PDB file of C-alpha atoms in Angstrom:
ATOM      1  CA  MET A   1    -166.955  80.547  34.949  1.00  0.00           C
ATOM      2  CA  SER A   2    -165.055  83.800  35.301  1.00  0.00           C
ATOM      3  CA  GLU A   3    -165.461  87.503  35.919  1.00  0.00           C
ATOM      4  CA  LYS A   4    -162.882  88.252  33.234  1.00  0.00           C
ATOM      5  CA  SER A   5    -164.774  88.554  29.962  1.00  0.00           C
ATOM      6  CA  THR A   6    -161.615  88.391  27.859  1.00  0.00           C
ATOM      7  CA  TYR A   7    -161.208  84.690  28.735  1.00  0.00           C
ATOM      8  CA  ALA A   8    -164.744  83.985  27.581  1.00  0.00           C
ATOM      9  CA  ILE A   9    -164.167  85.870  24.344  1.00  0.00           C
ATOM     10  CA  GLU A  10    -160.918  84.026  23.644  1.00  0.00           C
ATOM     11  CA  LEU A  11    -162.474  80.633  24.363  1.00  0.00           C
ATOM     12  CA  GLN A  12    -165.450  81.403  22.149  1.00  0.00           C
ATOM     13  CA  GLU A  13    -163.120  82.439  19.321  1.00  0.00           C
ATOM     14  CA  ASN A  14    -161.163  79.200  19.671  1.00  0.00           C
ATOM     15  CA  LEU A  15    -164.358  77.129  19.599  1.00  0.00           C
ATOM     16  CA  LEU A  16    -166.061  78.932  16.700  1.00  0.00           C
ATOM     17  CA  ASN A  17    -165.440  76.142  14.184  1.00  0.00           C
ATOM     18  CA  THR A  18    -166.587  73.352  16.487  1.00  0.00           C
ATOM     19  CA  ASP A  19    -170.000  72.038  17.480  1.00  0.00           C
ATOM     20  CA  ILE A  20    -169.411  73.059  21.112  1.00  0.00           C
ATOM     21  CA  LEU A  21    -171.771  75.646  22.603  1.00  0.00           C
ATOM     22  CA  PHE A  22    -169.925  77.918  25.037  1.00  0.00           C
ATOM     23  CA  ILE A  23    -171.743  80.113  27.585  1.00  0.00           C
ATOM     24  CA  GLN A  24    -170.114  82.402  30.151  1.00  0.00           C
ATOM     25  CA  LYS A  25    -171.365  82.414  33.744  1.00  0.00           C
ATOM     26  CA  SER A  26    -170.267  84.516  36.718  1.00  0.00           C
ATOM     27  CA  ILE A  27    -168.415  82.676  39.469  1.00  0.00           C
ATOM     28  CA  ASN A  28    -169.949  85.047  42.028  1.00  0.00           C
ATOM     29  CA  ASN A  29    -173.239  84.290  43.819  1.00  0.00           C
ATOM     30  CA  ILE A  30    -173.150  80.519  43.258  1.00  0.00           C
ATOM     31  CA  GLY A  31    -176.436  80.187  45.087  1.00  0.00           C
ATOM     32  CA  GLN A  32    -178.170  82.254  42.409  1.00  0.00           C
ATOM     33  CA  LEU A  33    -176.506  80.549  39.460  1.00  0.00           C
ATOM     34  CA  HIS A  34    -178.896  78.601  37.233  1.00  0.00           C
ATOM     35  CA  PHE A  35    -178.390  76.306  34.237  1.00  0.00           C
ATOM     36  CA  ARG A  36    -181.240  75.622  31.835  1.00  0.00           C
ATOM     37  CA  ASP A  37    -179.695  72.216  31.107  1.00  0.00           C
ATOM     38  CA  THR A  38    -176.882  70.308  32.784  1.00  0.00           C
ATOM     39  CA  PRO A  39    -173.672  71.241  30.903  1.00  0.00           C
ATOM     40  CA  ASP A  40    -171.272  68.551  29.707  1.00  0.00           C
ATOM     41  CA  LEU A  41    -168.281  70.566  30.930  1.00  0.00           C
ATOM     42  CA  ILE A  42    -167.645  73.529  33.247  1.00  0.00           C
ATOM     43  CA  ILE A  43    -164.508  75.664  32.897  1.00  0.00           C
ATOM     44  CA  ILE A  44    -163.453  77.561  36.039  1.00  0.00           C
ATOM     45  CA  ASP A  45    -161.056  80.522  36.036  1.00  0.00           C
ATOM     46  CA  ALA A  46    -158.265  79.535  38.446  1.00  0.00           C
ATOM     47  CA  ILE A  47    -156.168  82.613  37.698  1.00  0.00           C
ATOM     48  CA  ASN A  48    -158.422  85.328  39.103  1.00  0.00           C
ATOM     49  CA  ASN A  49    -159.921  83.259  41.938  1.00  0.00           C
ATOM     50  CA  ASP A  50    -158.185  81.790  44.979  1.00  0.00           C
ATOM     51  CA  PHE A  51    -158.065  78.048  45.532  1.00  0.00           C
ATOM     52  CA  GLU A  52    -160.696  77.963  48.295  1.00  0.00           C
ATOM     53  CA  ARG A  53    -163.178  79.776  46.045  1.00  0.00           C
ATOM     54  CA  ILE A  54    -162.495  77.301  43.229  1.00  0.00           C
ATOM     55  CA  LYS A  55    -163.010  74.373  45.621  1.00  0.00           C
ATOM     56  CA  LEU A  56    -166.233  75.873  46.991  1.00  0.00           C
ATOM     57  CA  THR A  57    -167.570  76.511  43.499  1.00  0.00           C
ATOM     58  CA  LYS A  58    -166.744  73.025  42.260  1.00  0.00           C
ATOM     59  CA  ASN A  59    -168.229  71.275  45.289  1.00  0.00           C
ATOM     60  CA  ALA A  60    -171.340  73.456  45.399  1.00  0.00           C
ATOM     61  CA  LEU A  61    -172.109  72.859  41.729  1.00  0.00           C
ATOM     62  CA  THR A  62    -171.390  69.129  41.955  1.00  0.00           C
ATOM     63  CA  PHE A  63    -173.804  68.678  44.849  1.00  0.00           C
ATOM     64  CA  ARG A  64    -176.415  70.842  43.137  1.00  0.00           C
ATOM     65  CA  PHE A  65    -176.411  68.590  40.081  1.00  0.00           C
ATOM     66  CA  ILE A  66    -176.597  65.539  42.345  1.00  0.00           C
ATOM     67  CA  LEU A  67    -179.599  66.999  44.176  1.00  0.00           C
ATOM     68  CA  GLN A  68    -181.233  67.737  40.820  1.00  0.00           C
ATOM     69  CA  GLN A  69    -180.798  64.031  40.041  1.00  0.00           C
ATOM     70  CA  THR A  70    -178.431  64.619  37.137  1.00  0.00           C
ATOM     71  CA  THR A  71    -174.861  63.372  36.702  1.00  0.00           C
ATOM     72  CA  PRO A  72    -172.356  66.178  37.512  1.00  0.00           C
ATOM     73  CA  PRO A  73    -170.296  67.405  34.533  1.00  0.00           C
ATOM     74  CA  ALA A  74    -166.521  67.336  34.269  1.00  0.00           C
ATOM     75  CA  PHE A  75    -164.579  70.434  35.389  1.00  0.00           C
ATOM     76  CA  ILE A  76    -161.580  72.151  33.751  1.00  0.00           C
ATOM     77  CA  ALA A  77    -159.518  74.991  35.256  1.00  0.00           C
ATOM     78  CA  ILE A  78    -157.894  77.912  33.426  1.00  0.00           C
ATOM     79  CA  ILE A  79    -154.368  78.388  34.809  1.00  0.00           C
ATOM     80  CA  HIS A  80    -151.176  80.236  33.917  1.00  0.00           C
ATOM     81  CA  SER A  81    -147.756  78.655  33.436  1.00  0.00           C
ATOM     82  CA  GLU A  82    -146.605  79.560  36.976  1.00  0.00           C
ATOM     83  CA  PHE A  83    -149.656  78.055  38.672  1.00  0.00           C
ATOM     84  CA  GLU A  84    -148.348  76.058  41.657  1.00  0.00           C
ATOM     85  CA  ARG A  85    -151.421  74.118  42.804  1.00  0.00           C
ATOM     86  CA  LYS A  86    -152.058  71.726  39.924  1.00  0.00           C
ATOM     87  CA  LYS A  87    -152.022  68.694  42.228  1.00  0.00           C
ATOM     88  CA  GLN A  88    -154.581  70.329  44.515  1.00  0.00           C
ATOM     89  CA  LEU A  89    -156.849  70.946  41.514  1.00  0.00           C
ATOM     90  CA  PHE A  90    -156.825  67.223  40.705  1.00  0.00           C
ATOM     91  CA  ASP A  91    -157.317  66.408  44.404  1.00  0.00           C
ATOM     92  CA  ILE A  92    -160.636  68.301  44.487  1.00  0.00           C
ATOM     93  CA  GLY A  93    -161.845  66.609  41.308  1.00  0.00           C
ATOM     94  CA  ILE A  94    -160.854  69.047  38.559  1.00  0.00           C
ATOM     95  CA  THR A  95    -160.407  66.808  35.514  1.00  0.00           C
ATOM     96  CA  ASP A  96    -157.928  68.877  33.513  1.00  0.00           C
ATOM     97  CA  TYR A  97    -156.607  72.382  32.942  1.00  0.00           C
ATOM     98  CA  ILE A  98    -156.068  74.820  30.068  1.00  0.00           C
ATOM     99  CA  SER A  99    -152.982  77.029  30.165  1.00  0.00           C
ATOM    100  CA  CYS A 100    -153.172  80.735  29.434  1.00  0.00           C
ATOM    101  CA  PRO A 101    -152.250  82.214  26.977  1.00  0.00           C
ATOM    102  CA  PHE A 102    -154.489  79.845  25.061  1.00  0.00           C
ATOM    103  CA  ILE A 103    -153.341  77.602  22.242  1.00  0.00           C
ATOM    104  CA  SER A 104    -156.233  76.802  19.922  1.00  0.00           C
ATOM    105  CA  LYS A 105    -155.233  73.198  19.185  1.00  0.00           C
ATOM    106  CA  GLU A 106    -154.625  72.443  22.843  1.00  0.00           C
ATOM    107  CA  ILE A 107    -158.055  73.799  23.854  1.00  0.00           C
ATOM    108  CA  ASN A 108    -159.854  71.797  21.176  1.00  0.00           C
ATOM    109  CA  TYR A 109    -157.941  68.640  22.006  1.00  0.00           C
ATOM    110  CA  ARG A 110    -158.390  68.791  25.774  1.00  0.00           C
ATOM    111  CA  ILE A 111    -162.069  69.703  25.659  1.00  0.00           C
ATOM    112  CA  LYS A 112    -162.945  67.110  23.026  1.00  0.00           C
ATOM    113  CA  HIS A 113    -161.157  64.220  24.679  1.00  0.00           C
ATOM    114  CA  ILE A 114    -162.826  65.000  28.030  1.00  0.00           C
ATOM    115  CA  LEU A 115    -166.267  65.260  26.434  1.00  0.00           C
ATOM    116  CA  HIS A 116    -165.616  62.001  24.601  1.00  0.00           C
ATOM    117  CA  ALA A 117    -164.647  60.216  27.827  1.00  0.00           C
ATOM    118  CA  GLU A 118    -167.686  61.658  29.641  1.00  0.00           C
ATOM    119  CA  LYS A 119    -170.006  60.494  26.857  1.00  0.00           C
ATOM    120  CA  ASN A 120    -168.630  56.956  27.005  1.00  0.00           C
ATOM    121  CA  THR A 121    -169.055  56.837  30.781  1.00  0.00           C
ATOM    122  CA  LYS A 122    -172.649  58.046  30.602  1.00  0.00           C
ATOM    123  CA  ASN A 123    -173.517  55.620  27.806  1.00  0.00           C
ATOM    124  CA  THR A 124    -172.283  52.750  29.959  1.00  0.00           C
ATOM    125  CA  HIS A 125    -175.121  53.434  32.359  1.00  0.00           C
ATOM    126  CA  VAL A 126    -177.825  54.606  29.940  1.00  0.00           C
ATOM    127  CA  ASN A 127    -179.866  51.412  30.330  1.00  0.00           C
ATOM    128  CA  ASN A 128    -179.789  51.574  34.110  1.00  0.00           C
ATOM    129  CA  HIS A 129    -179.599  55.274  34.854  1.00  0.00           C
ATOM    130  CA  PRO A 130    -179.916  56.024  38.574  1.00  0.00           C
ATOM    131  CA  PHE A 131    -181.908  59.188  38.019  1.00  0.00           C
ATOM    132  CA  THR A 132    -184.769  57.744  35.985  1.00  0.00           C
ATOM    133  CA  GLU A 133    -186.723  57.020  39.143  1.00  0.00           C
ATOM    134  CA  LYS A 134    -188.089  60.148  40.829  1.00  0.00           C
ATOM    135  CA  ARG A 135    -187.474  60.499  44.549  1.00  0.00           C
ATOM    136  CA  ASP A 136    -188.990  62.849  47.084  1.00  0.00           C
ATOM    137  CA  ILE A 137    -185.875  64.772  48.124  1.00  0.00           C
ATOM    138  CA  GLY A 138    -187.818  66.950  50.550  1.00  0.00           C
ATOM    139  CA  THR A 139    -188.912  64.004  52.690  1.00  0.00           C
ATOM    140  CA  ASN A 140    -185.457  62.420  52.666  1.00  0.00           C
ATOM    141  CA  SER A 141    -183.243  65.464  53.174  1.00  0.00           C
ATOM    142  CA  ARG A 142    -181.394  64.037  56.176  1.00  0.00           C
ATOM    143  CA  SER A 143    -180.684  60.799  54.347  1.00  0.00           C
ATOM    144  CA  MET A 144    -179.586  62.748  51.270  1.00  0.00           C
ATOM    145  CA  ASP A 145    -177.232  64.934  53.320  1.00  0.00           C
ATOM    146  CA  SER A 146    -175.601  61.898  54.954  1.00  0.00           C
ATOM    147  CA  GLN A 147    -175.178  60.241  51.558  1.00  0.00           C
ATOM    148  CA  LEU A 148    -173.530  63.333  50.070  1.00  0.00           C
ATOM    149  CA  ILE A 149    -171.212  63.597  53.070  1.00  0.00           C
ATOM    150  CA  LEU A 150    -170.250  59.943  52.608  1.00  0.00           C
ATOM    151  CA  ILE A 151    -169.537  60.523  48.902  1.00  0.00           C
ATOM    152  CA  GLU A 152    -167.417  63.582  49.664  1.00  0.00           C
ATOM    153  CA  LYS A 153    -165.394  61.725  52.322  1.00  0.00           C
ATOM    154  CA  CYS A 154    -164.881  58.781  49.981  1.00  0.00           C
ATOM    155  CA  ILE A 155    -163.798  60.963  47.064  1.00  0.00           C
ATOM    156  CA  THR A 156    -161.388  62.919  49.277  1.00  0.00           C
ATOM    157  CA  HIS A 157    -159.819  59.668  50.488  1.00  0.00           C
ATOM    158  CA  LEU A 158    -159.587  58.129  47.003  1.00  0.00           C
ATOM    159  CA  ASN A 159    -158.069  61.257  45.458  1.00  0.00           C
ATOM    160  CA  GLY A 160    -155.203  60.828  47.918  1.00  0.00           C
ATOM    161  CA  ALA A 161    -154.848  57.139  47.098  1.00  0.00           C
ATOM    162  CA  ILE A 162    -154.767  57.161  43.275  1.00  0.00           C
ATOM    163  CA  SER A 163    -151.470  55.249  43.212  1.00  0.00           C
ATOM    164  CA  GLU A 164    -152.370  52.810  45.984  1.00  0.00           C
ATOM    165  CA  ASP A 165    -153.888  49.333  45.923  1.00  0.00           C
ATOM    166  CA  VAL A 166    -157.316  50.271  47.279  1.00  0.00           C
ATOM    167  CA  LYS A 167    -159.339  47.492  48.933  1.00  0.00           C
ATOM    168  CA  LEU A 168    -163.079  48.007  49.322  1.00  0.00           C
ATOM    169  CA  GLU A 169    -163.121  46.432  52.786  1.00  0.00           C
ATOM    170  CA  THR A 170    -160.351  48.754  54.003  1.00  0.00           C
ATOM    171  CA  LEU A 171    -162.052  51.761  52.435  1.00  0.00           C
ATOM    172  CA  CYS A 172    -165.321  50.911  54.193  1.00  0.00           C
ATOM    173  CA  ARG A 173    -163.555  50.634  57.556  1.00  0.00           C
ATOM    174  CA  VAL A 174    -161.966  54.057  57.057  1.00  0.00           C
ATOM    175  CA  LEU A 175    -165.341  55.583  56.161  1.00  0.00           C
ATOM    176  CA  GLY A 176    -167.311  53.706  58.803  1.00  0.00           C
ATOM    177  CA  THR A 177    -169.750  52.103  56.381  1.00  0.00           C
ATOM    178  CA  ASN A 178    -170.310  48.826  54.529  1.00  0.00           C
ATOM    179  CA  ARG A 179    -169.604  47.875  50.922  1.00  0.00           C
ATOM    180  CA  ASN A 180    -173.244  47.543  49.853  1.00  0.00           C
ATOM    181  CA  LYS A 181    -174.202  50.962  51.189  1.00  0.00           C
ATOM    182  CA  LEU A 182    -171.123  52.661  49.726  1.00  0.00           C
ATOM    183  CA  ASN A 183    -171.600  51.211  46.255  1.00  0.00           C
ATOM    184  CA  GLN A 184    -175.337  51.910  46.311  1.00  0.00           C
ATOM    185  CA  VAL A 185    -174.791  55.549  47.290  1.00  0.00           C
ATOM    186  CA  PHE A 186    -172.299  55.971  44.428  1.00  0.00           C
ATOM    187  CA  LYS A 187    -174.679  54.327  41.953  1.00  0.00           C
ATOM    188  CA  ASP A 188    -177.618  56.426  43.122  1.00  0.00           C
ATOM    189  CA  HIS A 189    -175.800  59.754  42.904  1.00  0.00           C
ATOM    190  CA  LEU A 190    -172.907  59.338  40.474  1.00  0.00           C
ATOM    191  CA  GLY A 191    -174.200  56.535  38.243  1.00  0.00           C
ATOM    192  CA  MET A 192    -171.299  54.185  38.906  1.00  0.00           C
ATOM    193  CA  THR A 193    -169.715  52.019  41.592  1.00  0.00           C
ATOM    194  CA  VAL A 194    -166.845  53.239  43.752  1.00  0.00           C
ATOM    195  CA  PHE A 195    -164.243  51.425  41.663  1.00  0.00           C
ATOM    196  CA  GLU A 196    -165.757  52.529  38.375  1.00  0.00           C
ATOM    197  CA  TRP A 197    -165.365  56.098  39.630  1.00  0.00           C
ATOM    198  CA  LEU A 198    -161.801  55.407  40.798  1.00  0.00           C
ATOM    199  CA  ARG A 199    -160.817  53.859  37.440  1.00  0.00           C
ATOM    200  CA  LYS A 200    -162.186  56.892  35.633  1.00  0.00           C
ATOM    201  CA  GLN A 201    -160.156  59.282  37.807  1.00  0.00           C
ATOM    202  CA  ARG A 202    -157.040  57.165  37.351  1.00  0.00           C
ATOM    203  CA  MET A 203    -157.391  57.289  33.580  1.00  0.00           C
ATOM    204  CA  TYR A 204    -157.865  61.074  33.640  1.00  0.00           C
ATOM    205  CA  LYS A 205    -154.692  61.362  35.719  1.00  0.00           C
ATOM    206  CA  ALA A 206    -152.858  58.992  33.369  1.00  0.00           C
ATOM    207  CA  ALA A 207    -153.902  61.078  30.352  1.00  0.00           C
ATOM    208  CA  GLU A 208    -152.582  64.203  32.064  1.00  0.00           C
ATOM    209  CA  LEU A 209    -149.233  62.501  32.791  1.00  0.00           C
ATOM    210  CA  LEU A 210    -148.966  61.222  29.221  1.00  0.00           C
ATOM    211  CA  GLU A 211    -149.436  64.761  27.945  1.00  0.00           C
ATOM    212  CA  THR A 212    -147.309  66.696  30.409  1.00  0.00           C
ATOM    213  CA  SER A 213    -144.581  64.374  31.742  1.00  0.00           C
ATOM    214  CA  SER A 214    -141.671  62.390  30.344  1.00  0.00           C
ATOM    215  CA  LEU A 215    -142.502  59.331  32.459  1.00  0.00           C
ATOM    216  CA  ASN A 216    -142.642  56.053  30.559  1.00  0.00           C
ATOM    217  CA  ILE A 217    -145.789  53.920  30.382  1.00  0.00           C
ATOM    218  CA  VAL A 218    -144.760  51.597  33.230  1.00  0.00           C
ATOM    219  CA  GLN A 219    -144.024  54.559  35.511  1.00  0.00           C
ATOM    220  CA  ILE A 220    -147.345  56.212  34.679  1.00  0.00           C
ATOM    221  CA  ALA A 221    -149.170  52.937  35.273  1.00  0.00           C
ATOM    222  CA  GLU A 222    -147.640  52.760  38.767  1.00  0.00           C
ATOM    223  CA  LYS A 223    -148.524  56.412  39.447  1.00  0.00           C
ATOM    224  CA  VAL A 224    -152.201  55.607  38.898  1.00  0.00           C
ATOM    225  CA  GLY A 225    -152.261  52.347  40.833  1.00  0.00           C
ATOM    226  CA  TYR A 226    -151.507  49.711  38.166  1.00  0.00           C
ATOM    227  CA  MET A 227    -148.585  47.393  38.837  1.00  0.00           C
ATOM    228  CA  ASP A 228    -149.277  45.568  35.555  1.00  0.00           C
ATOM    229  CA  SER A 229    -148.795  47.887  32.561  1.00  0.00           C
ATOM    230  CA  ASN A 230    -150.849  45.559  30.330  1.00  0.00           C
ATOM    231  CA  ASN A 231    -153.864  45.903  32.631  1.00  0.00           C
ATOM    232  CA  PHE A 232    -153.282  49.649  32.647  1.00  0.00           C
ATOM    233  CA  SER A 233    -153.210  49.809  28.834  1.00  0.00           C
ATOM    234  CA  THR A 234    -156.442  47.808  28.608  1.00  0.00           C
ATOM    235  CA  ALA A 235    -158.202  50.098  31.096  1.00  0.00           C
ATOM    236  CA  PHE A 236    -156.875  53.217  29.359  1.00  0.00           C
ATOM    237  CA  LYS A 237    -157.956  52.052  25.912  1.00  0.00           C
ATOM    238  CA  ARG A 238    -161.448  51.316  27.218  1.00  0.00           C
ATOM    239  CA  ILE A 239    -161.955  55.056  27.822  1.00  0.00           C
ATOM    240  CA  TYR A 240    -159.726  56.744  25.227  1.00  0.00           C
ATOM    241  CA  HIS A 241    -159.882  54.126  22.437  1.00  0.00           C
ATOM    242  CA  HIS A 242    -156.101  54.323  22.064  1.00  0.00           C
ATOM    243  CA  CYS A 243    -153.359  52.578  23.992  1.00  0.00           C
ATOM    244  CA  PRO A 244    -151.257  54.974  26.145  1.00  0.00           C
ATOM    245  CA  SER A 245    -148.362  55.182  23.678  1.00  0.00           C
ATOM    246  CA  GLN A 246    -150.721  55.984  20.788  1.00  0.00           C
ATOM    247  CA  PHE A 247    -152.493  58.568  22.926  1.00  0.00           C
ATOM    248  CA  ARG A 248    -149.187  60.306  23.740  1.00  0.00           C
ATOM    249  CA  LYS A 249    -148.070  60.196  20.104  1.00  0.00           C
ATOM    250  CA  GLN A 250    -151.383  61.644  18.930  1.00  0.00           C
ATOM    251  CA  PHE A 251    -151.220  64.427  21.510  1.00  0.00           C
ATOM    252  CA  LYS A 252    -147.668  65.406  20.543  1.00  0.00           C
ATOM    253  CA  SER A 253    -148.638  65.379  16.890  1.00  0.00           C
ATOM    254  CA  SER A 254    -151.653  67.622  17.527  1.00  0.00           C
ATOM    255  CA  MET A 255    -149.403  70.122  19.345  1.00  0.00           C
ATOM    256  CA  GLN A 256    -146.963  70.242  16.427  1.00  0.00           C
ATOM    257  CA  ASP A 257    -149.519  70.760  13.657  1.00  0.00           C
TER     258      ASP A 257
END
């Protein structure tokens, strides 16, 4: 999503030999933006748009997909090397970023590993998908609004507590709700429990640290809330099908080829 057509052209050129369909959309007039089908991934230009506009766009699209009873896609941002708000991008739920000028292998790698992780997450819930039952949104708009507000508050809190030992009871007290309601709201709208969502975000953050930092595995595990590196490796492998050290080695190798 960008007003700068050159980015779209460059991305399309880099994805020509893949099975990924890329379509450019304007970031302006979000209210009038329509998707024929729910995309698997949305790429937002973070170079030519200020942070508040990026946040508004991401949140507006996420809630739109929720209201349409579909699971929101992952989001990637296009940044430049001097971009100073990477942490804030992750805080609002941006999964990853692509640096400009583009490197073909990096684009392919980042996009494919995110799509792969998204596919695995969706398949986990395919037999009990929360959106298979139709609901009358019009007659439950107030309830829907309160549920979306609860989700947003919860996500905001959890994004600031990625490295902490989060307890469901404590989280519920902070949000002023109970565990059954919180988990049910997450299942209804996001297709997963609160802690399934949190584990997914932690693994995305871990993957980013493995690719961009020199921290060792134990340090990265602690950064994403795992005091036991073996538990961290098991959780990481469940999503990426490689242990953290293999993942880092594979990434470095792909950048050198």
